[in-house]
Amino acid sequence: MPDAGVRVEIGDAVATIKLDRPDALNALTIPMKEALARTFEELAADRTVRAVILTGAGRAFCAGQDLRERLEPDAPSLGDELREHYNPIVRAMRALPKPIVGAINGVAAGAGASLAFACDLRIAAEGASFVLAFGRIGLIPDSGATWTLPRIVGWSKASEMALVNDPIAAREALSLGLVSWVVSGDALMSEAWAIARRLAAGSPTANAATKRLLEAGLASDFETALAAETEAQDGLGRAADHAEGLAAFIEKRPPRFTGE
Ligand code: T3D
């Protein structure tokens, strides 16, 4: 597993990815971005992993692009940077057939906020915040944020966040539905772990289909969504996990899903 400012630990079917450059608030360098994209691709193929946590080391979740790196004479163009580094990360996150819990431990700025928005669920520490920040340096929200953020908080709030660029504190993020839970900083990782464990105990095939169909539903009409649900449910209804779920209900015991 990669270690260029990205640490990965796997246990109990949960992979925890930690952005690990705390002195620079986990700002993203090219090696980190490459490591992160590779990590999500590897986790997609790892059948022992059923849920993922993404978090940051130290007092920040992620301050986005490392702005010092941008000043280097051989820095790639922003278009190349997005095509080669950022887009592959968020694409891999959305394509990952396993739920991702963002454990937002501190500030999530710029592309760091975009990474948080690309997670399926978010839990925040009391002191965490979200700030798009792109506009402050003459850029637009990228790494998928123009797509994800309005879908999470609505067009009006997304416009405010993108144009005004004020930070959104954890409690406001909760009221906006941008995060699902706010807990103390001390409890963040244990609570994120508990959520990820619940997800990991679910049926991997049902979780994967749920993630895929929720996203597809946003871009489709009602009839298309009904057809996609019907096709997926038909397959899941024939799978061993559904039989196990029914048996567990009748026998009053927790199900043991295998993904079969
Ligand atoms: O490739 C491309 O450019 C295209 C893609 C762009 C995607 C983007 O992410 S663009 C947006 C980039 N990010 C930002 O503009 C955020 C910049 N950072 C901040 O606005 C603030 O640092 C925060 C609001 C995140 C936190 O503020 P605060 O006061 O808590 O901390 P601080 O003192 O500003 O930062 C602490 C240290 O982290 C400091 O280093 P020092 O002085 O102690 O040596 C600071 O320079 C460093 N740091 C913070 N953010 C970045 C960073 N270093 C490099 N790049 C950063 N983004």
mmCIF file of C-alpha atoms and ligand atoms in Angstrom:
data_model
loop_
_atom_site.group_PDB
_atom_site.id
_atom_site.type_symbol
_atom_site.label_atom_id
_atom_site.label_comp_id
_atom_site.label_asym_id
_atom_site.label_seq_id
_atom_site.Cartn_x
_atom_site.Cartn_y
_atom_site.Cartn_z
ATOM 1 C CA MET A 1 0.000 0.000 0.000
ATOM 2 C CA PRO A 2 1.223 3.542 -0.776
ATOM 3 C CA ASP A 3 2.847 5.664 1.929
ATOM 4 C CA ALA A 4 3.613 9.011 0.201
ATOM 5 C CA GLY A 5 1.688 11.016 2.787
ATOM 6 C CA VAL A 6 -1.144 8.500 2.636
ATOM 7 C CA ARG A 7 -1.406 5.802 5.306
ATOM 8 C CA VAL A 8 -3.718 2.826 4.998
ATOM 9 C CA GLU A 9 -4.714 0.420 7.747
ATOM 10 C CA ILE A 10 -7.031 -2.524 7.205
ATOM 11 C CA GLY A 11 -8.807 -4.432 9.938
ATOM 12 C CA ASP A 12 -12.217 -6.025 10.513
ATOM 13 C CA ALA A 13 -13.182 -5.457 6.853
ATOM 14 C CA VAL A 14 -12.649 -1.680 7.191
ATOM 15 C CA ALA A 15 -9.837 0.224 5.467
ATOM 16 C CA THR A 16 -8.845 3.509 7.080
ATOM 17 C CA ILE A 17 -7.054 5.929 4.755
ATOM 18 C CA LYS A 18 -5.291 8.765 6.541
ATOM 19 C CA LEU A 19 -3.912 11.803 4.716
ATOM 20 C CA ASP A 20 -0.653 12.306 6.555
ATOM 21 C CA ARG A 21 1.157 15.624 6.038
ATOM 22 C CA PRO A 22 -0.053 17.353 9.185
ATOM 23 C CA ASP A 23 2.549 20.166 9.082
ATOM 24 C CA ALA A 24 0.964 21.402 5.828
ATOM 25 C CA LEU A 25 -2.603 20.551 6.930
ATOM 26 C CA ASN A 26 -2.448 17.472 4.677
ATOM 27 C CA ALA A 27 -2.228 19.654 1.555
ATOM 28 C CA LEU A 28 -2.026 17.415 -1.494
ATOM 29 C CA THR A 29 1.213 16.893 -3.408
ATOM 30 C CA ILE A 30 1.542 14.918 -6.640
ATOM 31 C CA PRO A 31 2.909 11.799 -4.858
ATOM 32 C CA MET A 32 -0.001 11.969 -2.396
ATOM 33 C CA LYS A 33 -2.563 12.291 -5.163
ATOM 34 C CA GLU A 34 -1.045 9.366 -7.046
ATOM 35 C CA ALA A 35 -0.979 7.306 -3.849
ATOM 36 C CA LEU A 36 -4.587 8.167 -3.071
ATOM 37 C CA ALA A 37 -5.888 7.194 -6.530
ATOM 38 C CA ARG A 38 -3.891 3.956 -6.379
ATOM 39 C CA THR A 39 -5.237 3.207 -2.909
ATOM 40 C CA PHE A 40 -8.864 3.487 -3.988
ATOM 41 C CA GLU A 41 -8.175 1.306 -7.036
ATOM 42 C CA GLU A 42 -6.506 -1.346 -4.851
ATOM 43 C CA LEU A 43 -9.313 -1.258 -2.306
ATOM 44 C CA ALA A 44 -11.865 -1.828 -5.074
ATOM 45 C CA ALA A 45 -10.222 -5.177 -5.801
ATOM 46 C CA ASP A 46 -9.650 -6.179 -2.163
ATOM 47 C CA ARG A 47 -12.468 -8.533 -1.207
ATOM 48 C CA THR A 48 -11.479 -8.393 2.478
ATOM 49 C CA VAL A 49 -12.478 -4.700 2.587
ATOM 50 C CA ARG A 50 -16.174 -3.829 2.765
ATOM 51 C CA ALA A 51 -16.116 -0.207 3.945
ATOM 52 C CA VAL A 52 -13.614 2.646 3.892
ATOM 53 C CA ILE A 53 -12.893 5.601 6.191
ATOM 54 C CA LEU A 54 -11.091 8.683 4.821
ATOM 55 C CA THR A 55 -9.609 11.053 7.404
ATOM 56 C CA GLY A 56 -6.684 13.374 8.032
ATOM 57 C CA ALA A 57 -3.763 13.391 10.471
ATOM 58 C CA GLY A 58 -3.371 16.273 12.908
ATOM 59 C CA ARG A 59 -5.699 19.273 13.093
ATOM 60 C CA ALA A 60 -6.917 19.317 9.467
ATOM 61 C CA PHE A 61 -8.780 16.959 7.182
ATOM 62 C CA CYS A 62 -7.095 18.366 4.064
ATOM 63 C CA ALA A 63 -6.200 21.903 2.909
ATOM 64 C CA GLY A 64 -6.538 20.972 -0.767
ATOM 65 C CA GLN A 65 -3.840 21.455 -3.365
ATOM 66 C CA ASP A 66 -0.363 22.140 -1.953
ATOM 67 C CA LEU A 67 -0.041 25.740 -3.092
ATOM 68 C CA ARG A 68 3.752 25.745 -2.708
ATOM 69 C CA GLU A 69 3.973 22.916 -5.228
ATOM 70 C CA ARG A 70 2.012 25.088 -7.690
ATOM 71 C CA LEU A 71 4.806 27.674 -7.571
ATOM 72 C CA GLU A 72 7.477 25.227 -8.729
ATOM 73 C CA PRO A 73 8.731 26.047 -12.235
ATOM 74 C CA ASP A 74 7.845 22.626 -13.651
ATOM 75 C CA ALA A 75 4.339 22.513 -12.134
ATOM 76 C CA PRO A 76 1.855 21.012 -14.603
ATOM 77 C CA SER A 77 -0.961 23.124 -16.028
ATOM 78 C CA LEU A 78 -4.138 23.072 -13.969
ATOM 79 C CA GLY A 79 -5.926 21.163 -16.722
ATOM 80 C CA ASP A 80 -3.260 18.440 -16.656
ATOM 81 C CA GLU A 81 -3.310 18.443 -12.860
ATOM 82 C CA LEU A 82 -7.032 17.730 -12.867
ATOM 83 C CA ARG A 83 -6.953 15.209 -15.713
ATOM 84 C CA GLU A 84 -3.969 13.286 -14.346
ATOM 85 C CA HIS A 85 -4.346 13.579 -10.584
ATOM 86 C CA TYR A 86 -7.562 14.928 -9.101
ATOM 87 C CA ASN A 87 -10.173 13.492 -11.441
ATOM 88 C CA PRO A 88 -8.816 9.929 -11.127
ATOM 89 C CA ILE A 89 -9.126 10.155 -7.324
ATOM 90 C CA VAL A 90 -12.734 11.309 -7.175
ATOM 91 C CA ARG A 91 -13.674 9.036 -10.073
ATOM 92 C CA ALA A 92 -12.220 6.075 -8.157
ATOM 93 C CA MET A 93 -14.076 7.153 -5.006
ATOM 94 C CA ARG A 94 -17.435 7.325 -6.759
ATOM 95 C CA ALA A 95 -16.787 4.063 -8.638
ATOM 96 C CA LEU A 96 -15.642 2.213 -5.508
ATOM 97 C CA PRO A 97 -18.302 -0.459 -4.927
ATOM 98 C CA LYS A 98 -18.007 0.030 -1.152
ATOM 99 C CA PRO A 99 -19.245 2.868 1.039
ATOM 100 C CA ILE A 100 -16.761 5.576 2.048
ATOM 101 C CA VAL A 101 -17.186 7.406 5.360
ATOM 102 C CA GLY A 102 -15.441 10.774 5.520
ATOM 103 C CA ALA A 103 -14.250 11.326 9.096
ATOM 104 C CA ILE A 104 -13.780 15.085 8.932
ATOM 105 C CA ASN A 105 -11.379 15.806 11.768
ATOM 106 C CA GLY A 106 -10.676 19.492 10.985
ATOM 107 C CA VAL A 107 -10.749 21.968 8.145
ATOM 108 C CA ALA A 108 -11.539 20.609 4.674
ATOM 109 C CA ALA A 109 -10.509 23.279 2.150
ATOM 110 C CA GLY A 110 -10.377 23.438 -1.648
ATOM 111 C CA ALA A 111 -9.875 20.001 -3.134
ATOM 112 C CA GLY A 112 -9.867 18.720 0.459
ATOM 113 C CA ALA A 113 -13.517 19.744 0.641
ATOM 114 C CA SER A 114 -14.087 18.091 -2.737
ATOM 115 C CA LEU A 115 -12.684 14.835 -1.333
ATOM 116 C CA ALA A 116 -15.076 15.091 1.614
ATOM 117 C CA PHE A 117 -18.021 15.682 -0.755
ATOM 118 C CA ALA A 118 -17.033 12.604 -2.803
ATOM 119 C CA CYS A 119 -17.468 10.360 0.244
ATOM 120 C CA ASP A 120 -20.832 8.593 0.641
ATOM 121 C CA LEU A 121 -21.306 9.704 4.249
ATOM 122 C CA ARG A 122 -19.595 12.254 6.458
ATOM 123 C CA ILE A 123 -19.123 12.455 10.212
ATOM 124 C CA ALA A 124 -17.461 15.585 11.593
ATOM 125 C CA ALA A 125 -15.592 16.535 14.726
ATOM 126 C CA GLU A 126 -16.999 19.551 16.587
ATOM 127 C CA GLY A 127 -14.114 21.739 15.396
ATOM 128 C CA ALA A 128 -14.257 20.705 11.740
ATOM 129 C CA SER A 129 -15.215 23.078 8.939
ATOM 130 C CA PHE A 130 -15.624 23.204 5.170
ATOM 131 C CA VAL A 131 -14.345 26.062 3.030
ATOM 132 C CA LEU A 132 -14.254 25.925 -0.745
ATOM 133 C CA ALA A 133 -11.390 28.451 -0.899
ATOM 134 C CA PHE A 134 -10.943 28.074 -4.663
ATOM 135 C CA GLY A 135 -12.453 31.511 -5.371
ATOM 136 C CA ARG A 136 -9.933 33.136 -3.037
ATOM 137 C CA ILE A 137 -7.180 32.170 -5.474
ATOM 138 C CA GLY A 138 -9.124 32.907 -8.647
ATOM 139 C CA LEU A 139 -10.232 29.344 -9.382
ATOM 140 C CA ILE A 140 -13.488 27.442 -9.591
ATOM 141 C CA PRO A 141 -14.491 24.532 -7.329
ATOM 142 C CA ASP A 142 -13.052 21.393 -8.923
ATOM 143 C CA SER A 143 -12.433 17.710 -8.264
ATOM 144 C CA GLY A 144 -16.147 17.140 -8.736
ATOM 145 C CA ALA A 145 -17.355 19.795 -6.286
ATOM 146 C CA THR A 146 -19.578 21.587 -8.833
ATOM 147 C CA TRP A 147 -21.385 18.242 -9.251
ATOM 148 C CA THR A 148 -21.368 16.860 -5.711
ATOM 149 C CA LEU A 149 -21.962 19.969 -3.587
ATOM 150 C CA PRO A 150 -25.258 21.200 -5.159
ATOM 151 C CA ARG A 151 -26.556 17.637 -4.955
ATOM 152 C CA ILE A 152 -25.745 17.488 -1.238
ATOM 153 C CA VAL A 153 -26.781 20.963 -0.038
ATOM 154 C CA GLY A 154 -28.811 22.389 -2.960
ATOM 155 C CA TRP A 155 -27.961 25.021 -5.553
ATOM 156 C CA SER A 156 -28.458 28.092 -3.368
ATOM 157 C CA LYS A 157 -26.170 27.013 -0.520
ATOM 158 C CA ALA A 158 -23.634 25.615 -2.985
ATOM 159 C CA SER A 159 -23.585 28.991 -4.746
ATOM 160 C CA GLU A 160 -22.998 30.750 -1.441
ATOM 161 C CA MET A 161 -20.203 28.391 -0.469
ATOM 162 C CA ALA A 162 -18.546 28.628 -3.892
ATOM 163 C CA LEU A 163 -18.875 32.384 -4.395
ATOM 164 C CA VAL A 164 -18.613 33.796 -0.859
ATOM 165 C CA ASN A 165 -16.086 31.197 0.362
ATOM 166 C CA ASP A 166 -16.882 31.562 4.063
ATOM 167 C CA PRO A 167 -16.202 28.496 6.203
ATOM 168 C CA ILE A 168 -19.133 26.278 7.165
ATOM 169 C CA ALA A 169 -18.721 25.000 10.714
ATOM 170 C CA ALA A 170 -19.593 21.429 11.670
ATOM 171 C CA ARG A 171 -22.919 22.284 13.344
ATOM 172 C CA GLU A 172 -24.105 24.252 10.296
ATOM 173 C CA ALA A 173 -22.906 21.406 8.067
ATOM 174 C CA LEU A 174 -25.121 19.096 10.131
ATOM 175 C CA SER A 175 -28.157 21.326 9.649
ATOM 176 C CA LEU A 176 -27.456 21.408 5.886
ATOM 177 C CA GLY A 177 -27.167 17.617 5.649
ATOM 178 C CA LEU A 178 -23.555 18.057 4.549
ATOM 179 C CA VAL A 179 -22.561 15.797 7.436
ATOM 180 C CA SER A 180 -24.733 13.183 9.122
ATOM 181 C CA TRP A 181 -23.193 13.310 12.602
ATOM 182 C CA VAL A 182 -21.126 15.744 14.698
ATOM 183 C CA VAL A 183 -19.176 14.325 17.615
ATOM 184 C CA SER A 184 -16.330 15.440 19.848
ATOM 185 C CA GLY A 185 -12.864 15.290 18.323
ATOM 186 C CA ASP A 186 -11.905 12.592 20.809
ATOM 187 C CA ALA A 187 -14.811 10.386 19.730
ATOM 188 C CA LEU A 188 -14.499 10.957 15.975
ATOM 189 C CA MET A 189 -12.518 7.888 14.953
ATOM 190 C CA SER A 190 -14.333 5.464 17.236
ATOM 191 C CA GLU A 191 -17.712 6.741 15.969
ATOM 192 C CA ALA A 192 -16.543 6.639 12.336
ATOM 193 C CA TRP A 193 -15.292 3.126 12.956
ATOM 194 C CA ALA A 194 -18.636 2.065 14.414
ATOM 195 C CA ILE A 195 -20.457 3.403 11.334
ATOM 196 C CA ALA A 196 -17.989 1.738 8.969
ATOM 197 C CA ARG A 197 -18.326 -1.556 10.845
ATOM 198 C CA ARG A 198 -22.121 -1.407 10.474
ATOM 199 C CA LEU A 199 -21.699 -0.799 6.755
ATOM 200 C CA ALA A 200 -19.148 -3.619 6.508
ATOM 201 C CA ALA A 201 -21.599 -5.994 8.173
ATOM 202 C CA GLY A 202 -24.168 -5.265 5.455
ATOM 203 C CA SER A 203 -24.401 -7.146 2.186
ATOM 204 C CA PRO A 204 -21.484 -6.019 -0.033
ATOM 205 C CA THR A 205 -23.526 -6.568 -3.184
ATOM 206 C CA ALA A 206 -26.517 -4.615 -1.849
ATOM 207 C CA ASN A 207 -24.241 -1.804 -0.617
ATOM 208 C CA ALA A 208 -22.529 -1.606 -4.014
ATOM 209 C CA ALA A 209 -25.848 -1.529 -5.875
ATOM 210 C CA THR A 210 -27.315 1.045 -3.477
ATOM 211 C CA LYS A 211 -24.343 3.370 -3.980
ATOM 212 C CA ARG A 212 -24.489 2.962 -7.767
ATOM 213 C CA LEU A 213 -28.254 3.416 -8.061
ATOM 214 C CA LEU A 214 -28.508 6.416 -5.726
ATOM 215 C CA GLU A 215 -25.999 8.215 -7.921
ATOM 216 C CA ALA A 216 -27.558 7.052 -11.192
ATOM 217 C CA GLY A 217 -30.993 8.128 -9.937
ATOM 218 C CA LEU A 218 -29.810 11.725 -9.643
ATOM 219 C CA ALA A 219 -29.199 11.856 -13.377
ATOM 220 C CA SER A 220 -32.140 9.809 -14.633
ATOM 221 C CA ASP A 221 -35.909 10.166 -15.028
ATOM 222 C CA PHE A 222 -38.352 8.235 -12.815
ATOM 223 C CA GLU A 223 -39.020 5.425 -15.287
ATOM 224 C CA THR A 224 -35.306 4.876 -15.850
ATOM 225 C CA ALA A 225 -34.766 4.703 -12.080
ATOM 226 C CA LEU A 226 -37.618 2.205 -11.698
ATOM 227 C CA ALA A 227 -36.112 0.015 -14.433
ATOM 228 C CA ALA A 228 -32.642 0.162 -12.870
ATOM 229 C CA GLU A 229 -34.044 -0.689 -9.414
ATOM 230 C CA THR A 230 -36.046 -3.580 -10.813
ATOM 231 C CA GLU A 231 -33.074 -5.080 -12.619
ATOM 232 C CA ALA A 232 -30.783 -4.757 -9.591
ATOM 233 C CA GLN A 233 -33.375 -6.073 -7.149
ATOM 234 C CA ASP A 234 -34.123 -9.022 -9.393
ATOM 235 C CA GLY A 235 -30.461 -10.062 -9.226
ATOM 236 C CA LEU A 236 -30.143 -9.406 -5.487
ATOM 237 C CA GLY A 237 -33.329 -11.376 -4.845
ATOM 238 C CA ARG A 238 -31.666 -14.481 -6.304
ATOM 239 C CA ALA A 239 -28.421 -14.005 -4.332
ATOM 240 C CA ALA A 240 -27.329 -15.918 -1.236
ATOM 241 C CA ASP A 241 -27.161 -12.707 0.818
ATOM 242 C CA HIS A 242 -30.918 -12.172 0.479
ATOM 243 C CA ALA A 243 -31.627 -15.765 1.548
ATOM 244 C CA GLU A 244 -29.282 -15.248 4.495
ATOM 245 C CA GLY A 245 -31.051 -11.995 5.417
ATOM 246 C CA LEU A 246 -34.436 -13.719 5.407
ATOM 247 C CA ALA A 247 -33.127 -16.691 7.412
ATOM 248 C CA ALA A 248 -31.512 -14.362 9.961
ATOM 249 C CA PHE A 249 -34.799 -12.476 10.381
ATOM 250 C CA ILE A 250 -36.791 -15.676 10.968
ATOM 251 C CA GLU A 251 -34.137 -17.089 13.306
ATOM 252 C CA LYS A 252 -33.837 -13.763 15.201
ATOM 253 C CA ARG A 253 -30.045 -13.515 14.735
ATOM 254 C CA PRO A 254 -27.706 -11.088 12.979
ATOM 255 C CA PRO A 255 -27.166 -11.922 9.288
ATOM 256 C CA ARG A 256 -23.790 -13.142 8.052
ATOM 257 C CA PHE A 257 -23.511 -11.636 4.579
ATOM 258 C CA THR A 258 -20.831 -12.918 2.243
ATOM 259 C CA GLY A 259 -21.393 -10.921 -0.918
ATOM 260 C CA GLU A 260 -22.537 -14.028 -2.746
HETATM 261 O O1 T3D B 1 -3.510 21.932 -9.050
HETATM 262 C C1 T3D B 1 -4.312 22.861 -8.865
HETATM 263 O O2 T3D B 1 -3.995 23.900 -8.291
HETATM 264 C C2 T3D B 1 -5.748 22.659 -9.295
HETATM 265 C C3 T3D B 1 -6.493 22.156 -8.172
HETATM 266 C C4 T3D B 1 -6.813 22.947 -7.155
HETATM 267 C C5 T3D B 1 -7.494 22.382 -6.013
HETATM 268 C C6 T3D B 1 -7.411 23.218 -4.758
HETATM 269 O O3 T3D B 1 -7.429 22.620 -3.716
HETATM 270 S S1 T3D B 1 -7.317 24.905 -4.868
HETATM 271 C C7 T3D B 1 -7.453 25.404 -3.155
HETATM 272 C C8 T3D B 1 -6.166 25.182 -2.419
HETATM 273 N N1 T3D B 1 -6.319 25.358 -0.983
HETATM 274 C C9 T3D B 1 -6.460 26.543 -0.414
HETATM 275 O O4 T3D B 1 -6.491 27.574 -1.066
HETATM 276 C C10 T3D B 1 -6.466 26.584 1.102
HETATM 277 C C11 T3D B 1 -5.234 27.280 1.621
HETATM 278 N N2 T3D B 1 -5.193 27.228 3.082
HETATM 279 C C12 T3D B 1 -5.978 28.014 3.834
HETATM 280 O O5 T3D B 1 -6.783 28.798 3.384
HETATM 281 C C13 T3D B 1 -5.771 27.884 5.317
HETATM 282 O O6 T3D B 1 -4.512 27.310 5.566
HETATM 283 C C14 T3D B 1 -6.845 27.023 6.012
HETATM 284 C C15 T3D B 1 -8.187 27.767 5.989
HETATM 285 C C16 T3D B 1 -6.993 25.673 5.352
HETATM 286 C C17 T3D B 1 -6.433 26.792 7.499
HETATM 287 O O7 T3D B 1 -6.081 28.039 8.075
HETATM 288 P P1 T3D B 1 -5.287 28.049 9.467
HETATM 289 O O8 T3D B 1 -5.190 29.475 9.877
HETATM 290 O O9 T3D B 1 -5.936 27.097 10.405
HETATM 291 O O10 T3D B 1 -3.826 27.434 9.150
HETATM 292 P P2 T3D B 1 -2.629 28.169 8.396
HETATM 293 O O11 T3D B 1 -1.771 28.880 9.389
HETATM 294 O O12 T3D B 1 -3.120 28.960 7.241
HETATM 295 O O13 T3D B 1 -1.807 26.896 7.806
HETATM 296 C C18 T3D B 1 -0.963 26.104 8.638
HETATM 297 C C19 T3D B 1 0.213 25.655 7.796
HETATM 298 O O14 T3D B 1 -0.273 24.868 6.690
HETATM 299 C C20 T3D B 1 0.946 26.839 7.165
HETATM 300 O O15 T3D B 1 2.315 26.477 7.047
HETATM 301 P P3 T3D B 1 3.431 27.191 7.974
HETATM 302 O O16 T3D B 1 3.299 28.655 7.769
HETATM 303 O O17 T3D B 1 3.052 26.757 9.374
HETATM 304 O O18 T3D B 1 4.724 26.605 7.490
HETATM 305 C C21 T3D B 1 0.322 26.917 5.787
HETATM 306 O O19 T3D B 1 1.167 27.542 4.829
HETATM 307 C C22 T3D B 1 0.169 25.450 5.474
HETATM 308 N N3 T3D B 1 -0.884 25.264 4.457
HETATM 309 C C23 T3D B 1 -2.210 25.391 4.620
HETATM 310 N N4 T3D B 1 -2.829 25.161 3.471
HETATM 311 C C24 T3D B 1 -1.872 24.884 2.563
HETATM 312 C C25 T3D B 1 -0.622 24.935 3.189
HETATM 313 N N5 T3D B 1 0.522 24.706 2.541
HETATM 314 C C26 T3D B 1 0.430 24.425 1.210
HETATM 315 N N6 T3D B 1 -0.733 24.365 0.549
HETATM 316 C C27 T3D B 1 -1.902 24.577 1.186
HETATM 317 N N7 T3D B 1 -3.071 24.451 0.513
#
